[in-house]
Structure formats: structure tokens, C-alpha cells
N, C-alpha and C. Protein backbone atom coordinates (compact mmCIF):
# COMPACT_ATOMS: atom_id res chain seq x y z
N UNK A 1 27.67 85.02 58.16
CA UNK A 1 26.22 84.55 58.02
C UNK A 1 25.51 84.93 59.30
N UNK A 2 24.67 85.94 59.15
CA UNK A 2 23.75 86.42 60.35
C UNK A 2 22.96 85.38 61.05
N UNK A 3 22.53 84.38 60.22
CA UNK A 3 21.59 83.47 60.89
C UNK A 3 22.53 82.50 61.79
N UNK A 4 23.76 82.07 61.41
CA UNK A 4 24.35 81.26 62.33
C UNK A 4 24.99 82.09 63.42
N UNK A 5 25.01 83.40 63.36
CA UNK A 5 25.26 84.21 64.72
C UNK A 5 24.29 84.28 65.65
N UNK A 6 23.08 84.23 65.00
CA UNK A 6 21.86 84.21 66.01
C UNK A 6 21.84 82.92 66.58
N UNK A 7 22.11 81.73 65.99
CA UNK A 7 21.97 80.32 66.49
C UNK A 7 23.13 80.20 67.50
N UNK A 8 24.28 80.82 67.36
CA UNK A 8 25.53 80.90 68.13
C UNK A 8 25.00 81.36 69.68
N UNK A 9 24.34 82.68 69.63
CA UNK A 9 23.97 83.26 70.53
C UNK A 9 22.96 82.53 71.44
N UNK A 10 21.89 82.07 70.53
CA UNK A 10 20.93 81.23 71.17
C UNK A 10 21.51 79.94 72.08
N UNK A 11 22.38 79.22 71.35
CA UNK A 11 23.10 77.91 71.87
C UNK A 11 23.84 78.50 73.00
N UNK A 12 24.61 79.45 73.16
CA UNK A 12 25.39 79.91 74.25
C UNK A 12 24.27 80.38 75.41
N UNK A 13 23.24 81.06 74.96
CA UNK A 13 22.45 81.32 76.06
C UNK A 13 21.86 80.20 76.86
N UNK A 14 21.28 79.28 75.84
CA UNK A 14 20.95 77.94 76.59
C UNK A 14 21.85 77.17 77.50
N UNK A 15 23.21 77.42 77.15
CA UNK A 15 24.06 76.76 77.93
C UNK A 15 24.23 77.56 79.27
N UNK A 16 24.22 78.69 79.09
CA UNK A 16 24.19 79.64 80.55
C UNK A 16 22.94 79.32 81.44
N UNK A 17 21.74 79.32 80.78
CA UNK A 17 20.55 78.96 81.33
C UNK A 17 20.61 77.57 82.29
N UNK A 18 21.23 76.60 81.34
CA UNK A 18 21.12 75.28 81.98
C UNK A 18 22.18 75.23 83.14
N UNK A 19 23.29 75.96 82.97
CA UNK A 19 24.39 75.95 83.94
C UNK A 19 23.69 76.39 85.31
N UNK A 20 23.07 77.70 85.20
CA UNK A 20 22.52 78.35 86.13
C UNK A 20 21.47 77.47 86.98
N UNK A 21 20.80 76.66 86.14
CA UNK A 21 19.53 75.77 86.70
C UNK A 21 20.46 74.60 87.43
N UNK A 22 21.67 74.24 86.86
CA UNK A 22 22.40 73.11 87.36
C UNK A 22 22.92 73.45 88.85
N UNK A 23 23.42 74.65 89.02
CA UNK A 23 23.97 75.30 90.14
C UNK A 23 22.79 75.30 91.37
N UNK A 24 21.67 75.76 90.86
CA UNK A 24 20.61 75.93 91.87
C UNK A 24 19.66 74.71 92.27
N UNK A 25 20.15 73.66 91.34
CA UNK A 25 19.25 72.51 91.65
C UNK A 25 19.74 71.59 92.87
N UNK A 26 19.05 70.89 93.57
CA UNK A 26 19.33 70.33 94.68
C UNK A 26 19.37 68.74 94.48
N UNK A 27 18.65 68.38 93.60
CA UNK A 27 18.49 66.98 93.27
C UNK A 27 19.51 66.34 92.44
N UNK A 28 20.08 65.12 92.81
CA UNK A 28 21.33 64.74 91.98
C UNK A 28 21.02 64.17 90.72
N UNK A 29 19.68 63.55 90.38
CA UNK A 29 19.57 63.09 88.93
C UNK A 29 19.13 64.43 88.09
N UNK A 30 18.27 65.24 88.65
CA UNK A 30 18.12 66.56 88.07
C UNK A 30 19.54 67.33 87.70
N UNK A 31 20.40 67.22 88.49
CA UNK A 31 21.62 67.98 88.04
C UNK A 31 22.31 67.17 87.06
N UNK A 32 22.46 65.89 87.08
CA UNK A 32 22.95 65.38 85.70
C UNK A 32 22.09 65.35 84.48
N UNK A 33 20.71 65.58 84.71
CA UNK A 33 20.07 65.71 83.58
C UNK A 33 20.40 67.11 82.97
N UNK A 34 20.42 68.23 83.84
CA UNK A 34 20.75 69.47 83.35
C UNK A 34 22.13 69.62 82.86
N UNK A 35 23.11 68.96 83.40
CA UNK A 35 24.28 68.71 83.01
C UNK A 35 24.47 68.34 81.69
N UNK A 36 23.65 67.36 81.25
CA UNK A 36 23.67 66.83 79.79
C UNK A 36 23.15 67.66 78.94
N UNK A 37 21.97 68.64 79.18
CA UNK A 37 21.43 69.59 78.41
C UNK A 37 22.45 70.60 78.15
N UNK A 38 23.17 71.04 79.15
CA UNK A 38 24.18 71.97 79.01
C UNK A 38 25.24 71.54 78.16
N UNK A 39 25.65 70.37 78.12
CA UNK A 39 26.71 69.83 77.30
C UNK A 39 26.27 69.80 75.99
N UNK A 40 25.08 69.59 75.55
CA UNK A 40 24.45 69.44 74.18
C UNK A 40 24.66 70.99 73.84
N UNK A 41 24.14 72.08 74.59
CA UNK A 41 24.17 73.33 74.13
C UNK A 41 25.59 73.86 73.81
N UNK A 42 26.51 73.62 74.81
CA UNK A 42 27.79 74.18 74.43
C UNK A 42 28.49 73.50 73.30
N UNK A 43 28.17 72.10 73.06
CA UNK A 43 28.76 71.37 71.97
C UNK A 43 28.03 71.98 70.71
N UNK A 44 26.85 72.45 70.77
CA UNK A 44 26.15 73.11 69.62
C UNK A 44 27.07 74.55 69.32
N UNK A 45 27.18 75.02 70.39
CA UNK A 45 27.83 76.45 70.38
C UNK A 45 29.33 76.26 69.70
N UNK A 46 30.04 75.29 70.11
CA UNK A 46 31.34 75.19 69.58
C UNK A 46 31.27 74.70 67.97
N UNK A 47 30.37 73.79 67.69
CA UNK A 47 30.28 73.52 66.35
C UNK A 47 29.70 74.70 65.30
N UNK A 48 28.84 75.51 65.89
CA UNK A 48 28.08 76.51 64.92
C UNK A 48 29.33 77.44 64.95
N UNK A 49 30.25 77.68 66.13
CA UNK A 49 31.16 78.74 65.96
C UNK A 49 32.19 78.20 64.66
N UNK A 50 32.65 77.03 64.75
CA UNK A 50 33.51 76.41 63.68
C UNK A 50 32.94 76.63 62.35
N UNK A 51 31.58 76.43 62.25
CA UNK A 51 31.06 76.47 60.91
C UNK A 51 30.96 77.92 60.46
N UNK A 52 30.76 78.84 61.34
CA UNK A 52 30.70 80.18 61.04
C UNK A 52 32.23 80.84 60.69
N UNK A 53 33.13 80.19 61.28
CA UNK A 53 34.69 80.79 60.93
C UNK A 53 34.94 80.29 59.67
N UNK A 54 34.22 79.26 59.03
CA UNK A 54 34.52 78.65 57.68
C UNK A 54 34.13 79.82 56.57
N UNK A 55 33.09 80.57 56.95
CA UNK A 55 32.47 81.43 56.07
C UNK A 55 33.39 82.74 56.13
N UNK A 56 33.95 83.03 57.26
CA UNK A 56 34.74 84.29 57.36
C UNK A 56 36.03 84.28 56.75
N UNK A 57 36.89 83.21 56.94
CA UNK A 57 38.41 83.06 56.76
C UNK A 57 38.54 81.86 55.80
N UNK A 58 39.17 81.80 54.64
CA UNK A 58 39.44 80.76 53.98
C UNK A 58 40.88 80.45 53.80
N UNK A 59 41.39 79.96 54.92
CA UNK A 59 42.90 79.55 55.08
C UNK A 59 42.85 78.10 55.38
N UNK A 60 44.07 77.60 55.03
CA UNK A 60 44.34 76.05 55.32
C UNK A 60 44.15 76.11 56.85
N UNK A 61 44.84 76.81 57.63
CA UNK A 61 44.90 76.64 59.05
C UNK A 61 43.41 76.75 59.61
N UNK A 62 42.58 77.67 59.04
CA UNK A 62 41.27 77.84 59.47
C UNK A 62 40.41 76.64 59.02
N UNK A 63 40.70 75.88 58.05
CA UNK A 63 39.89 74.78 57.80
C UNK A 63 40.31 73.62 58.68
N UNK A 64 41.50 73.53 59.18
CA UNK A 64 42.10 72.40 60.16
C UNK A 64 41.26 72.77 61.43
N UNK A 65 41.41 74.01 62.01
CA UNK A 65 40.91 74.41 63.20
C UNK A 65 39.34 74.33 63.29
N UNK A 66 38.64 74.75 62.21
CA UNK A 66 37.26 74.75 62.06
C UNK A 66 36.75 73.08 62.08
N UNK A 67 37.48 72.10 61.60
CA UNK A 67 36.99 70.74 61.47
C UNK A 67 37.36 70.25 62.82
N UNK A 68 38.29 70.64 63.56
CA UNK A 68 38.37 70.34 65.11
C UNK A 68 37.17 70.67 65.76
N UNK A 69 36.74 72.04 65.78
CA UNK A 69 35.92 72.49 66.46
C UNK A 69 34.42 71.97 66.08
N UNK A 70 34.13 71.53 64.92
CA UNK A 70 32.96 70.99 64.41
C UNK A 70 32.91 69.61 65.03
N UNK A 71 34.05 68.87 64.94
CA UNK A 71 34.16 67.53 65.27
C UNK A 71 33.89 67.41 66.89
N UNK A 72 34.64 68.29 67.64
CA UNK A 72 34.42 68.34 69.05
C UNK A 72 32.95 68.79 69.33
N UNK A 73 32.57 69.81 68.69
CA UNK A 73 31.18 70.36 69.17
C UNK A 73 30.14 69.29 69.03
N UNK A 74 30.02 68.66 67.71
CA UNK A 74 28.95 67.56 67.44
C UNK A 74 29.35 66.22 68.39
N UNK A 75 30.42 65.93 68.65
CA UNK A 75 30.88 64.86 69.73
C UNK A 75 30.25 65.22 71.12
N UNK A 76 30.35 66.43 71.49
CA UNK A 76 29.77 66.80 72.73
C UNK A 76 28.16 66.69 72.63
N UNK A 77 27.73 67.11 71.55
CA UNK A 77 26.23 67.05 71.52
C UNK A 77 25.57 65.58 71.49
N UNK A 78 26.43 64.95 70.86
CA UNK A 78 26.05 63.35 70.81
C UNK A 78 26.27 62.79 72.18
N UNK A 79 27.31 62.83 72.87
CA UNK A 79 27.62 62.60 74.29
C UNK A 79 26.47 62.99 75.14
N UNK A 80 26.24 64.16 75.08
CA UNK A 80 25.11 64.96 75.90
C UNK A 80 23.78 64.41 75.60
N UNK A 81 23.60 64.13 74.32
CA UNK A 81 22.08 63.67 73.92
C UNK A 81 22.21 62.07 74.71
N UNK A 82 23.23 61.22 74.65
CA UNK A 82 23.12 59.90 75.21
C UNK A 82 22.74 60.18 76.71
N UNK A 83 23.51 60.99 77.40
CA UNK A 83 23.50 61.31 78.98
C UNK A 83 22.11 61.56 79.12
N UNK A 84 21.35 62.55 78.33
CA UNK A 84 20.12 63.01 78.34
C UNK A 84 19.12 61.94 78.37
N UNK A 85 19.16 61.16 77.44
CA UNK A 85 18.36 59.94 77.24
C UNK A 85 18.38 58.96 78.52
N UNK A 86 19.58 58.94 78.92
CA UNK A 86 19.79 58.13 80.20
C UNK A 86 19.32 58.63 81.41
N UNK A 87 19.40 60.10 81.71
CA UNK A 87 19.05 60.51 82.89
C UNK A 87 17.61 61.04 82.85
N UNK A 88 16.80 61.05 81.88
CA UNK A 88 15.44 61.68 81.79
C UNK A 88 14.68 60.82 82.70
N UNK A 89 14.52 59.42 82.39
CA UNK A 89 13.47 58.94 83.18
C UNK A 89 13.79 58.83 84.73
N UNK A 90 15.12 58.70 84.84
CA UNK A 90 15.51 58.75 86.51
C UNK A 90 15.15 60.26 87.14
N UNK A 91 15.15 61.44 86.25
CA UNK A 91 14.94 62.69 86.82
C UNK A 91 13.33 62.71 86.83
N UNK A 92 12.79 62.22 86.06
CA UNK A 92 11.31 62.26 86.15
C UNK A 92 10.75 61.47 87.39
N UNK A 93 11.50 60.33 87.63
CA UNK A 93 10.84 59.65 88.70
C UNK A 93 11.29 60.48 90.06
N UNK A 94 12.49 61.06 90.01
CA UNK A 94 12.83 61.79 91.27
C UNK A 94 12.05 62.98 91.69
N UNK A 95 11.42 63.66 90.45
CA UNK A 95 10.61 64.66 90.62
C UNK A 95 9.45 64.20 91.04
N UNK A 96 8.92 63.04 90.55
CA UNK A 96 7.59 62.49 91.02
C UNK A 96 7.58 62.11 92.65
N UNK A 97 8.89 61.71 93.14
CA UNK A 97 9.01 61.32 94.72
C UNK A 97 8.91 62.69 95.32
N UNK A 98 9.66 63.57 94.88
CA UNK A 98 9.71 64.88 95.50
C UNK A 98 8.38 65.53 95.53
N UNK A 99 7.64 65.32 94.68
CA UNK A 99 6.27 66.04 94.50
C UNK A 99 5.17 65.23 95.69
N UNK A 100 5.50 64.07 95.71
CA UNK A 100 4.84 63.14 96.79
C UNK A 100 5.14 63.67 98.05
N UNK A 101 6.36 63.68 98.39
CA UNK A 101 6.71 64.04 99.68
C UNK A 101 6.57 65.61 100.42
N UNK A 102 6.32 66.46 99.36
CA UNK A 102 6.13 67.60 99.89
C UNK A 102 5.77 68.55 98.79
């Protein structure tokens, strides 16, 4: 499915983008916030990769491995979203304090 391939490429691109921003960031809450966003992007990549494989190969082994990929991917998206919600207010406060100082 070409649409899935495009979404896979976008999700992997977002993962790389957020990891680069994570490495370049100096503030601790912003780093955790970016780590949560990159976790969501990587989880979406893994889940979409598993879904894409379902359309390419129709064997029992593929179904089992794809189910594992999809479960791990959506689990990572869910955990990343929870961390994102937790760190967002703290990252905003940290950014406001940094703007006031300099």
C-alpha cells in the first residue's frame, strides 16, 4: 500500500527530527517532552510497518510477527502520549522562565 509507505516515511522522519532536537536541547523538561514525542513517532513507525507487512505477505509467521509489531508500536504511542501530556505543562513553564531570564 503506497499510502502506508508514505506514512511510514513521515513517522520515521519525525522520529529523527525529534531525536535531533532532543540531543541539541539543553533544558531537562524540554528533553523529556521531546523524548516523549519521538517515542510516539517511533511507535507509529513500528505499528505502520507491521500493518504494511500484513498486505505484503500472507503467512502465519507474518501474522504473528505483525501482531507483535502492531501491539508494541501502539503501546509505545500510548506511553509516549501519556508522557507528552505529563511533561507539556512543565516544558511550557520551563520555556517561560528561560524567556524571562534572557
